[in-house]
């Protein structure tokens, strides 16, 4: 089939998926499309990368300077999001007040620009990170935040997954790459590498599983069969993409997240959530105390105990001299002489530590790690509270929180515009209840901020 014909057919298919998943009863602001565009660019590639073929990163200087076209596009999206939030001042204010820990983290990130060796670069990257927060708030301050959350993830998934199939099959210059020296084919899809394709499959897989089960359990939904067909189709696509991506981290996290989502959807009691969380923690400690068990699990996933060279990178970066309390500044470790040294040592030119917690320590020191841990703790409390109030999105948020925790053990995902970082913010943020004067008029809401904002609770059968 000619690529242009395939492109047209896939475009029709994407429109069809959105049509099947339509919900005419729930109204959301058109501004959600700006968040969809942001999430799509974060999960795939910047516009400048789409406009060129071949190598996307040549030198440390190019990595340092960035691209003016990308800055213009992303800055425009951030400005629009901020304008929308200013037009929602009461809701925006209550949301910020409810999430002081996250706000404190971003303030500290901005402060860390001061001691960065490259303050201008660090400031630009912090601005992108602020865009993540702005887009998350844009969705959560919608008049119907529950529907906005679903539509953001569903629409983005309907773009990322089919387009990845399209470029792999019909546009190999974009959808495939080759590993250095071995020249083995690496399937990337719309992302820039196979790990990026893996995280697309991970997040979109959890989204489609959540929305599929939500539609299955809601017998009264008007478009129940259409929604199930749309998300079932996406899940089939994801299964094939995961096979091509060969990303063990994404596969393991998707399995863990799916199991949690299904178990907590069936029995969404806070006590069940706490027991499952304790079981996961005990399992992690067991693997740490008994390394042979850990090695067996890694071999089962088709990887070496050194996690394909990741442990070598960890040892090298931790030996470098940095301020242990403050770090090198926001997103500043992989700049200058440090990145030049690492690139001279590793032929694949790493630009991350392949561990989110080590990466956080390198950039923001122990203070940054502490603030990150605080976000996890507060976020878990918010998720348990969501289960306590029988909120329909609670199982999905728990799955995102857990997979973000596990995923960052082998990949650094707490980075600028990384889709896992954006998903993590959705998982941990608390959305305020309605003001006291409006409380009596609200009967069944998850994240209410006006009398019009309601979300269905978990079905009584759960």
mmCIF file of C-alpha atoms in Angstrom, residues 181-453:
data_model
loop_
_atom_site.group_PDB
_atom_site.id
_atom_site.type_symbol
_atom_site.label_atom_id
_atom_site.label_comp_id
_atom_site.label_asym_id
_atom_site.label_seq_id
_atom_site.Cartn_x
_atom_site.Cartn_y
_atom_site.Cartn_z
ATOM 1 C CA UNK A 181 27.661 -0.810 15.545
ATOM 2 C CA UNK A 182 25.257 -3.782 15.633
ATOM 3 C CA UNK A 183 22.899 -2.127 13.113
ATOM 4 C CA UNK A 184 19.970 -4.001 14.581
ATOM 5 C CA UNK A 185 16.575 -2.495 13.792
ATOM 6 C CA UNK A 186 15.045 -0.532 16.663
ATOM 7 C CA UNK A 187 11.343 0.290 16.429
ATOM 8 C CA UNK A 188 10.597 3.754 17.783
ATOM 9 C CA UNK A 189 7.156 4.679 16.459
ATOM 10 C CA UNK A 190 6.391 8.364 16.901
ATOM 11 C CA UNK A 191 8.940 8.546 19.724
ATOM 12 C CA UNK A 192 12.673 9.077 19.302
ATOM 13 C CA UNK A 193 13.760 5.703 20.734
ATOM 14 C CA UNK A 194 12.383 2.314 21.728
ATOM 15 C CA UNK A 195 12.089 3.261 25.398
ATOM 16 C CA UNK A 196 9.951 6.213 24.357
ATOM 17 C CA UNK A 197 7.691 3.861 22.414
ATOM 18 C CA UNK A 198 7.580 1.641 25.484
ATOM 19 C CA UNK A 199 6.364 4.424 27.750
ATOM 20 C CA UNK A 200 3.708 5.381 25.177
ATOM 21 C CA UNK A 201 2.452 1.794 25.279
ATOM 22 C CA UNK A 202 2.610 1.785 29.075
ATOM 23 C CA UNK A 203 0.583 4.940 29.691
ATOM 24 C CA UNK A 204 -1.864 4.489 26.814
ATOM 25 C CA UNK A 205 -2.313 0.845 27.779
ATOM 26 C CA UNK A 206 -3.332 1.776 31.317
ATOM 27 C CA UNK A 207 -5.620 4.500 29.968
ATOM 28 C CA UNK A 208 -7.424 2.213 27.524
ATOM 29 C CA UNK A 209 -7.717 -0.587 30.089
ATOM 30 C CA UNK A 210 -9.183 1.856 32.615
ATOM 31 C CA UNK A 211 -11.688 3.312 30.138
ATOM 32 C CA UNK A 212 -12.553 -0.132 28.748
ATOM 33 C CA UNK A 213 -13.363 -1.512 32.204
ATOM 34 C CA UNK A 214 -15.182 1.697 33.123
ATOM 35 C CA UNK A 215 -17.430 1.316 30.066
ATOM 36 C CA UNK A 216 -17.889 -2.407 30.689
ATOM 37 C CA UNK A 217 -19.091 -1.849 34.254
ATOM 38 C CA UNK A 218 -21.385 1.062 33.360
ATOM 39 C CA UNK A 219 -24.385 -0.799 31.925
ATOM 40 C CA UNK A 220 -26.374 2.411 31.494
ATOM 41 C CA UNK A 221 -23.871 4.261 29.311
ATOM 42 C CA UNK A 222 -25.303 5.281 25.943
ATOM 43 C CA UNK A 223 -22.137 4.605 23.923
ATOM 44 C CA UNK A 224 -20.923 1.684 26.034
ATOM 45 C CA UNK A 225 -20.240 -0.719 23.152
ATOM 46 C CA UNK A 226 -18.567 1.958 21.039
ATOM 47 C CA UNK A 227 -16.221 2.976 23.837
ATOM 48 C CA UNK A 228 -15.313 -0.648 24.534
ATOM 49 C CA UNK A 229 -14.630 -1.250 20.835
ATOM 50 C CA UNK A 230 -12.427 1.849 20.563
ATOM 51 C CA UNK A 231 -10.278 1.085 23.587
ATOM 52 C CA UNK A 232 -10.194 -2.635 22.876
ATOM 53 C CA UNK A 233 -8.790 -1.823 19.436
ATOM 54 C CA UNK A 234 -6.124 0.402 20.989
ATOM 55 C CA UNK A 235 -5.158 -2.359 23.425
ATOM 56 C CA UNK A 236 -4.616 -4.773 20.527
ATOM 57 C CA UNK A 237 -2.397 -2.205 18.798
ATOM 58 C CA UNK A 238 -0.430 -1.684 22.004
ATOM 59 C CA UNK A 239 0.197 -5.412 22.376
ATOM 60 C CA UNK A 240 1.821 -5.483 18.944
ATOM 61 C CA UNK A 241 3.824 -2.307 19.571
ATOM 62 C CA UNK A 242 5.137 -3.655 22.876
ATOM 63 C CA UNK A 243 6.349 -6.749 21.063
ATOM 64 C CA UNK A 244 8.227 -4.569 18.574
ATOM 65 C CA UNK A 245 9.592 -2.143 21.174
ATOM 66 C CA UNK A 246 11.118 -4.916 23.286
ATOM 67 C CA UNK A 247 11.022 -2.636 26.328
ATOM 68 C CA UNK A 248 11.157 -4.854 29.407
ATOM 69 C CA UNK A 249 10.601 -1.956 31.801
ATOM 70 C CA UNK A 250 7.421 -0.873 30.039
ATOM 71 C CA UNK A 251 6.152 -4.455 29.802
ATOM 72 C CA UNK A 252 6.745 -5.158 33.496
ATOM 73 C CA UNK A 253 5.197 -1.855 34.570
ATOM 74 C CA UNK A 254 2.159 -2.354 32.335
ATOM 75 C CA UNK A 255 1.607 -5.795 33.838
ATOM 76 C CA UNK A 256 1.913 -4.444 37.379
ATOM 77 C CA UNK A 257 -0.260 -1.409 36.699
ATOM 78 C CA UNK A 258 -2.935 -3.457 34.933
ATOM 79 C CA UNK A 259 -3.127 -5.940 37.801
ATOM 80 C CA UNK A 260 -3.478 -3.118 40.330
ATOM 81 C CA UNK A 261 -6.113 -1.362 38.236
ATOM 82 C CA UNK A 262 -8.247 -4.476 37.837
ATOM 83 C CA UNK A 263 -7.954 -5.552 41.478
ATOM 84 C CA UNK A 264 -8.755 -2.131 42.916
ATOM 85 C CA UNK A 265 -11.606 -1.571 40.464
ATOM 86 C CA UNK A 266 -13.180 -4.781 41.713
ATOM 87 C CA UNK A 267 -12.525 -4.032 45.382
ATOM 88 C CA UNK A 268 -11.802 -0.355 45.840
ATOM 89 C CA UNK A 269 -11.635 -0.209 49.626
ATOM 90 C CA UNK A 270 -8.827 1.882 51.165
ATOM 91 C CA UNK A 271 -7.806 -1.124 53.261
ATOM 92 C CA UNK A 272 -7.338 -3.173 50.081
ATOM 93 C CA UNK A 273 -5.234 -0.410 48.558
ATOM 94 C CA UNK A 274 -3.023 -0.243 51.639
ATOM 95 C CA UNK A 275 -2.538 -4.014 51.669
ATOM 96 C CA UNK A 276 -1.618 -4.106 47.990
ATOM 97 C CA UNK A 277 0.826 -1.235 48.451
ATOM 98 C CA UNK A 278 2.411 -2.962 51.445
ATOM 99 C CA UNK A 279 2.713 -6.149 49.382
ATOM 100 C CA UNK A 280 4.543 -4.279 46.604
ATOM 101 C CA UNK A 281 6.932 -2.669 49.105
ATOM 102 C CA UNK A 282 7.658 -6.027 50.738
ATOM 103 C CA UNK A 283 8.291 -7.564 47.328
ATOM 104 C CA UNK A 284 10.774 -4.820 46.483
ATOM 105 C CA UNK A 285 12.576 -5.253 49.816
ATOM 106 C CA UNK A 286 12.655 -9.027 49.326
ATOM 107 C CA UNK A 287 14.334 -8.597 45.954
ATOM 108 C CA UNK A 288 16.876 -6.234 47.516
ATOM 109 C CA UNK A 289 17.707 -8.567 50.421
ATOM 110 C CA UNK A 290 17.908 -11.640 48.175
ATOM 111 C CA UNK A 291 19.781 -10.601 45.005
ATOM 112 C CA UNK A 292 19.352 -14.046 43.425
ATOM 113 C CA UNK A 293 15.611 -13.476 43.257
ATOM 114 C CA UNK A 294 16.184 -10.112 41.611
ATOM 115 C CA UNK A 295 18.560 -11.667 39.068
ATOM 116 C CA UNK A 296 15.987 -14.334 38.216
ATOM 117 C CA UNK A 297 13.289 -11.733 37.575
ATOM 118 C CA UNK A 298 15.631 -9.685 35.382
ATOM 119 C CA UNK A 299 16.606 -12.769 33.371
ATOM 120 C CA UNK A 300 12.926 -13.617 32.982
ATOM 121 C CA UNK A 301 12.461 -10.222 31.319
ATOM 122 C CA UNK A 302 15.318 -10.958 28.932
ATOM 123 C CA UNK A 303 17.835 -8.573 30.486
ATOM 124 C CA UNK A 304 21.205 -8.847 32.230
ATOM 125 C CA UNK A 305 21.598 -8.209 35.978
ATOM 126 C CA UNK A 306 23.458 -4.982 35.141
ATOM 127 C CA UNK A 307 20.261 -3.780 33.385
ATOM 128 C CA UNK A 308 21.928 -3.432 29.976
ATOM 129 C CA UNK A 309 24.786 -1.313 31.267
ATOM 130 C CA UNK A 310 22.683 0.977 33.446
ATOM 131 C CA UNK A 311 24.593 0.090 36.606
ATOM 132 C CA UNK A 312 27.820 1.226 34.935
ATOM 133 C CA UNK A 313 26.264 4.616 34.238
ATOM 134 C CA UNK A 314 25.038 4.857 37.826
ATOM 135 C CA UNK A 315 28.523 4.180 39.164
ATOM 136 C CA UNK A 316 30.109 6.751 36.854
ATOM 137 C CA UNK A 317 27.707 9.606 37.547
ATOM 138 C CA UNK A 318 27.728 9.059 41.311
ATOM 139 C CA UNK A 319 31.516 9.338 41.322
ATOM 140 C CA UNK A 320 31.378 12.844 39.849
ATOM 141 C CA UNK A 321 31.808 15.777 42.195
ATOM 142 C CA UNK A 322 28.571 17.661 42.860
ATOM 143 C CA UNK A 323 26.997 19.459 45.800
ATOM 144 C CA UNK A 324 25.175 16.592 47.574
ATOM 145 C CA UNK A 325 22.679 18.908 49.233
ATOM 146 C CA UNK A 326 21.782 21.167 46.303
ATOM 147 C CA UNK A 327 22.869 19.246 43.205
ATOM 148 C CA UNK A 328 24.036 20.881 39.976
ATOM 149 C CA UNK A 329 20.878 22.894 39.340
ATOM 150 C CA UNK A 330 17.640 22.118 37.547
ATOM 151 C CA UNK A 331 18.282 19.761 34.592
ATOM 152 C CA UNK A 332 21.927 20.887 34.571
ATOM 153 C CA UNK A 333 23.936 17.740 35.237
ATOM 154 C CA UNK A 334 24.010 16.591 31.612
ATOM 155 C CA UNK A 335 25.608 19.782 30.353
ATOM 156 C CA UNK A 336 29.136 20.994 29.683
ATOM 157 C CA UNK A 337 32.146 18.913 30.644
ATOM 158 C CA UNK A 338 30.071 16.245 32.393
ATOM 159 C CA UNK A 339 28.086 15.275 29.314
ATOM 160 C CA UNK A 340 31.203 15.487 27.143
ATOM 161 C CA UNK A 341 32.959 13.031 29.445
ATOM 162 C CA UNK A 342 30.020 10.614 29.447
ATOM 163 C CA UNK A 343 29.655 10.829 25.676
ATOM 164 C CA UNK A 344 33.334 10.121 25.199
ATOM 165 C CA UNK A 345 32.976 6.999 27.334
ATOM 166 C CA UNK A 346 29.673 5.636 26.014
ATOM 167 C CA UNK A 347 29.058 5.320 22.283
ATOM 168 C CA UNK A 348 25.280 5.678 22.651
ATOM 169 C CA UNK A 349 25.637 9.205 24.145
ATOM 170 C CA UNK A 350 23.493 8.979 27.311
ATOM 171 C CA UNK A 351 21.602 12.091 28.345
ATOM 172 C CA UNK A 352 20.123 10.683 31.544
ATOM 173 C CA UNK A 353 21.176 8.452 34.437
ATOM 174 C CA UNK A 354 18.524 5.816 33.611
ATOM 175 C CA UNK A 355 17.264 6.110 37.171
ATOM 176 C CA UNK A 356 14.852 8.856 38.126
ATOM 177 C CA UNK A 357 15.965 9.042 41.747
ATOM 178 C CA UNK A 358 19.668 9.250 40.913
ATOM 179 C CA UNK A 359 18.821 11.849 38.268
ATOM 180 C CA UNK A 360 16.928 13.889 40.840
ATOM 181 C CA UNK A 361 19.894 13.711 43.220
ATOM 182 C CA UNK A 362 22.339 14.804 40.507
ATOM 183 C CA UNK A 363 20.254 17.817 39.521
ATOM 184 C CA UNK A 364 18.623 18.916 42.778
ATOM 185 C CA UNK A 365 20.560 17.136 45.524
ATOM 186 C CA UNK A 366 19.086 15.625 48.655
ATOM 187 C CA UNK A 367 16.678 18.536 48.991
ATOM 188 C CA UNK A 368 15.173 17.663 45.616
ATOM 189 C CA UNK A 369 14.986 13.974 46.517
ATOM 190 C CA UNK A 370 13.233 14.856 49.785
ATOM 191 C CA UNK A 371 10.682 17.041 48.003
ATOM 192 C CA UNK A 372 10.082 14.263 45.481
ATOM 193 C CA UNK A 373 9.507 11.780 48.314
ATOM 194 C CA UNK A 374 7.054 14.239 49.867
ATOM 195 C CA UNK A 375 5.115 14.317 46.597
ATOM 196 C CA UNK A 376 4.895 10.529 46.634
ATOM 197 C CA UNK A 377 3.635 10.459 50.220
ATOM 198 C CA UNK A 378 1.107 13.252 49.766
ATOM 199 C CA UNK A 379 0.070 11.800 46.418
ATOM 200 C CA UNK A 380 -0.551 8.387 47.950
ATOM 201 C CA UNK A 381 -2.659 10.003 50.654
ATOM 202 C CA UNK A 382 -4.688 11.765 47.958
ATOM 203 C CA UNK A 383 -5.184 8.499 46.071
ATOM 204 C CA UNK A 384 -6.358 6.670 49.201
ATOM 205 C CA UNK A 385 -8.726 9.558 49.874
ATOM 206 C CA UNK A 386 -10.054 9.125 46.326
ATOM 207 C CA UNK A 387 -10.815 5.480 47.090
ATOM 208 C CA UNK A 388 -12.438 6.486 50.354
ATOM 209 C CA UNK A 389 -14.830 8.735 48.429
ATOM 210 C CA UNK A 390 -15.399 6.019 45.775
ATOM 211 C CA UNK A 391 -14.078 8.112 42.901
ATOM 212 C CA UNK A 392 -14.108 6.332 39.560
ATOM 213 C CA UNK A 393 -10.602 7.506 38.606
ATOM 214 C CA UNK A 394 -9.004 6.262 41.837
ATOM 215 C CA UNK A 395 -7.790 2.880 40.460
ATOM 216 C CA UNK A 396 -6.234 4.615 37.455
ATOM 217 C CA UNK A 397 -4.457 7.168 39.634
ATOM 218 C CA UNK A 398 -3.087 4.447 41.903
ATOM 219 C CA UNK A 399 -1.771 2.542 38.882
ATOM 220 C CA UNK A 400 -0.049 5.661 37.541
ATOM 221 C CA UNK A 401 1.526 6.374 40.922
ATOM 222 C CA UNK A 402 2.876 2.837 41.316
ATOM 223 C CA UNK A 403 4.181 2.457 37.761
ATOM 224 C CA UNK A 404 5.874 5.866 37.987
ATOM 225 C CA UNK A 405 7.640 4.648 41.126
ATOM 226 C CA UNK A 406 8.820 1.431 39.478
ATOM 227 C CA UNK A 407 9.553 2.882 36.037
ATOM 228 C CA UNK A 408 11.982 5.406 37.477
ATOM 229 C CA UNK A 409 14.154 2.621 38.833
ATOM 230 C CA UNK A 410 15.545 1.998 35.342
ATOM 231 C CA UNK A 411 14.593 5.189 33.471
ATOM 232 C CA UNK A 412 14.806 8.851 34.445
ATOM 233 C CA UNK A 413 11.235 9.994 33.865
ATOM 234 C CA UNK A 414 11.099 12.971 36.247
ATOM 235 C CA UNK A 415 12.316 15.139 33.400
ATOM 236 C CA UNK A 416 11.090 18.023 31.276
ATOM 237 C CA UNK A 417 7.968 17.069 29.269
ATOM 238 C CA UNK A 418 8.414 13.343 29.876
ATOM 239 C CA UNK A 419 4.942 11.750 29.593
ATOM 240 C CA UNK A 420 5.482 9.727 32.769
ATOM 241 C CA UNK A 421 6.209 12.919 34.705
ATOM 242 C CA UNK A 422 2.998 14.494 33.383
ATOM 243 C CA UNK A 423 1.021 11.359 34.267
ATOM 244 C CA UNK A 424 2.601 11.360 37.737
ATOM 245 C CA UNK A 425 1.361 14.910 38.348
ATOM 246 C CA UNK A 426 -2.175 13.854 37.434
ATOM 247 C CA UNK A 427 -1.892 10.941 39.857
ATOM 248 C CA UNK A 428 -0.667 12.869 42.899
ATOM 249 C CA UNK A 429 -2.487 16.189 42.649
ATOM 250 C CA UNK A 430 -5.407 16.787 44.966
ATOM 251 C CA UNK A 431 -8.341 18.722 43.559
ATOM 252 C CA UNK A 432 -10.216 20.799 46.139
ATOM 253 C CA UNK A 433 -13.768 20.212 47.185
ATOM 254 C CA UNK A 434 -16.429 22.750 46.389
ATOM 255 C CA UNK A 435 -16.698 25.879 48.562
ATOM 256 C CA UNK A 436 -18.949 25.424 51.632
ATOM 257 C CA UNK A 437 -21.764 27.481 50.124
ATOM 258 C CA UNK A 438 -22.040 25.060 47.219
ATOM 259 C CA UNK A 439 -21.599 21.781 49.070
ATOM 260 C CA UNK A 440 -25.319 21.118 49.594
ATOM 261 C CA UNK A 441 -26.094 21.304 45.872
ATOM 262 C CA UNK A 442 -23.545 18.646 44.952
ATOM 263 C CA UNK A 443 -24.569 15.035 45.189
ATOM 264 C CA UNK A 444 -22.049 12.811 43.395
ATOM 265 C CA UNK A 445 -18.849 14.511 42.450
ATOM 266 C CA UNK A 446 -15.216 13.563 42.414
ATOM 267 C CA UNK A 447 -13.366 16.814 41.840
ATOM 268 C CA UNK A 448 -16.111 19.447 42.164
ATOM 269 C CA UNK A 449 -15.262 23.119 41.991
ATOM 270 C CA UNK A 450 -18.634 24.459 40.858
ATOM 271 C CA UNK A 451 -22.165 23.134 41.111
ATOM 272 C CA UNK A 452 -21.901 21.962 37.498
ATOM 273 C CA UNK A 453 -18.813 19.817 37.989
#
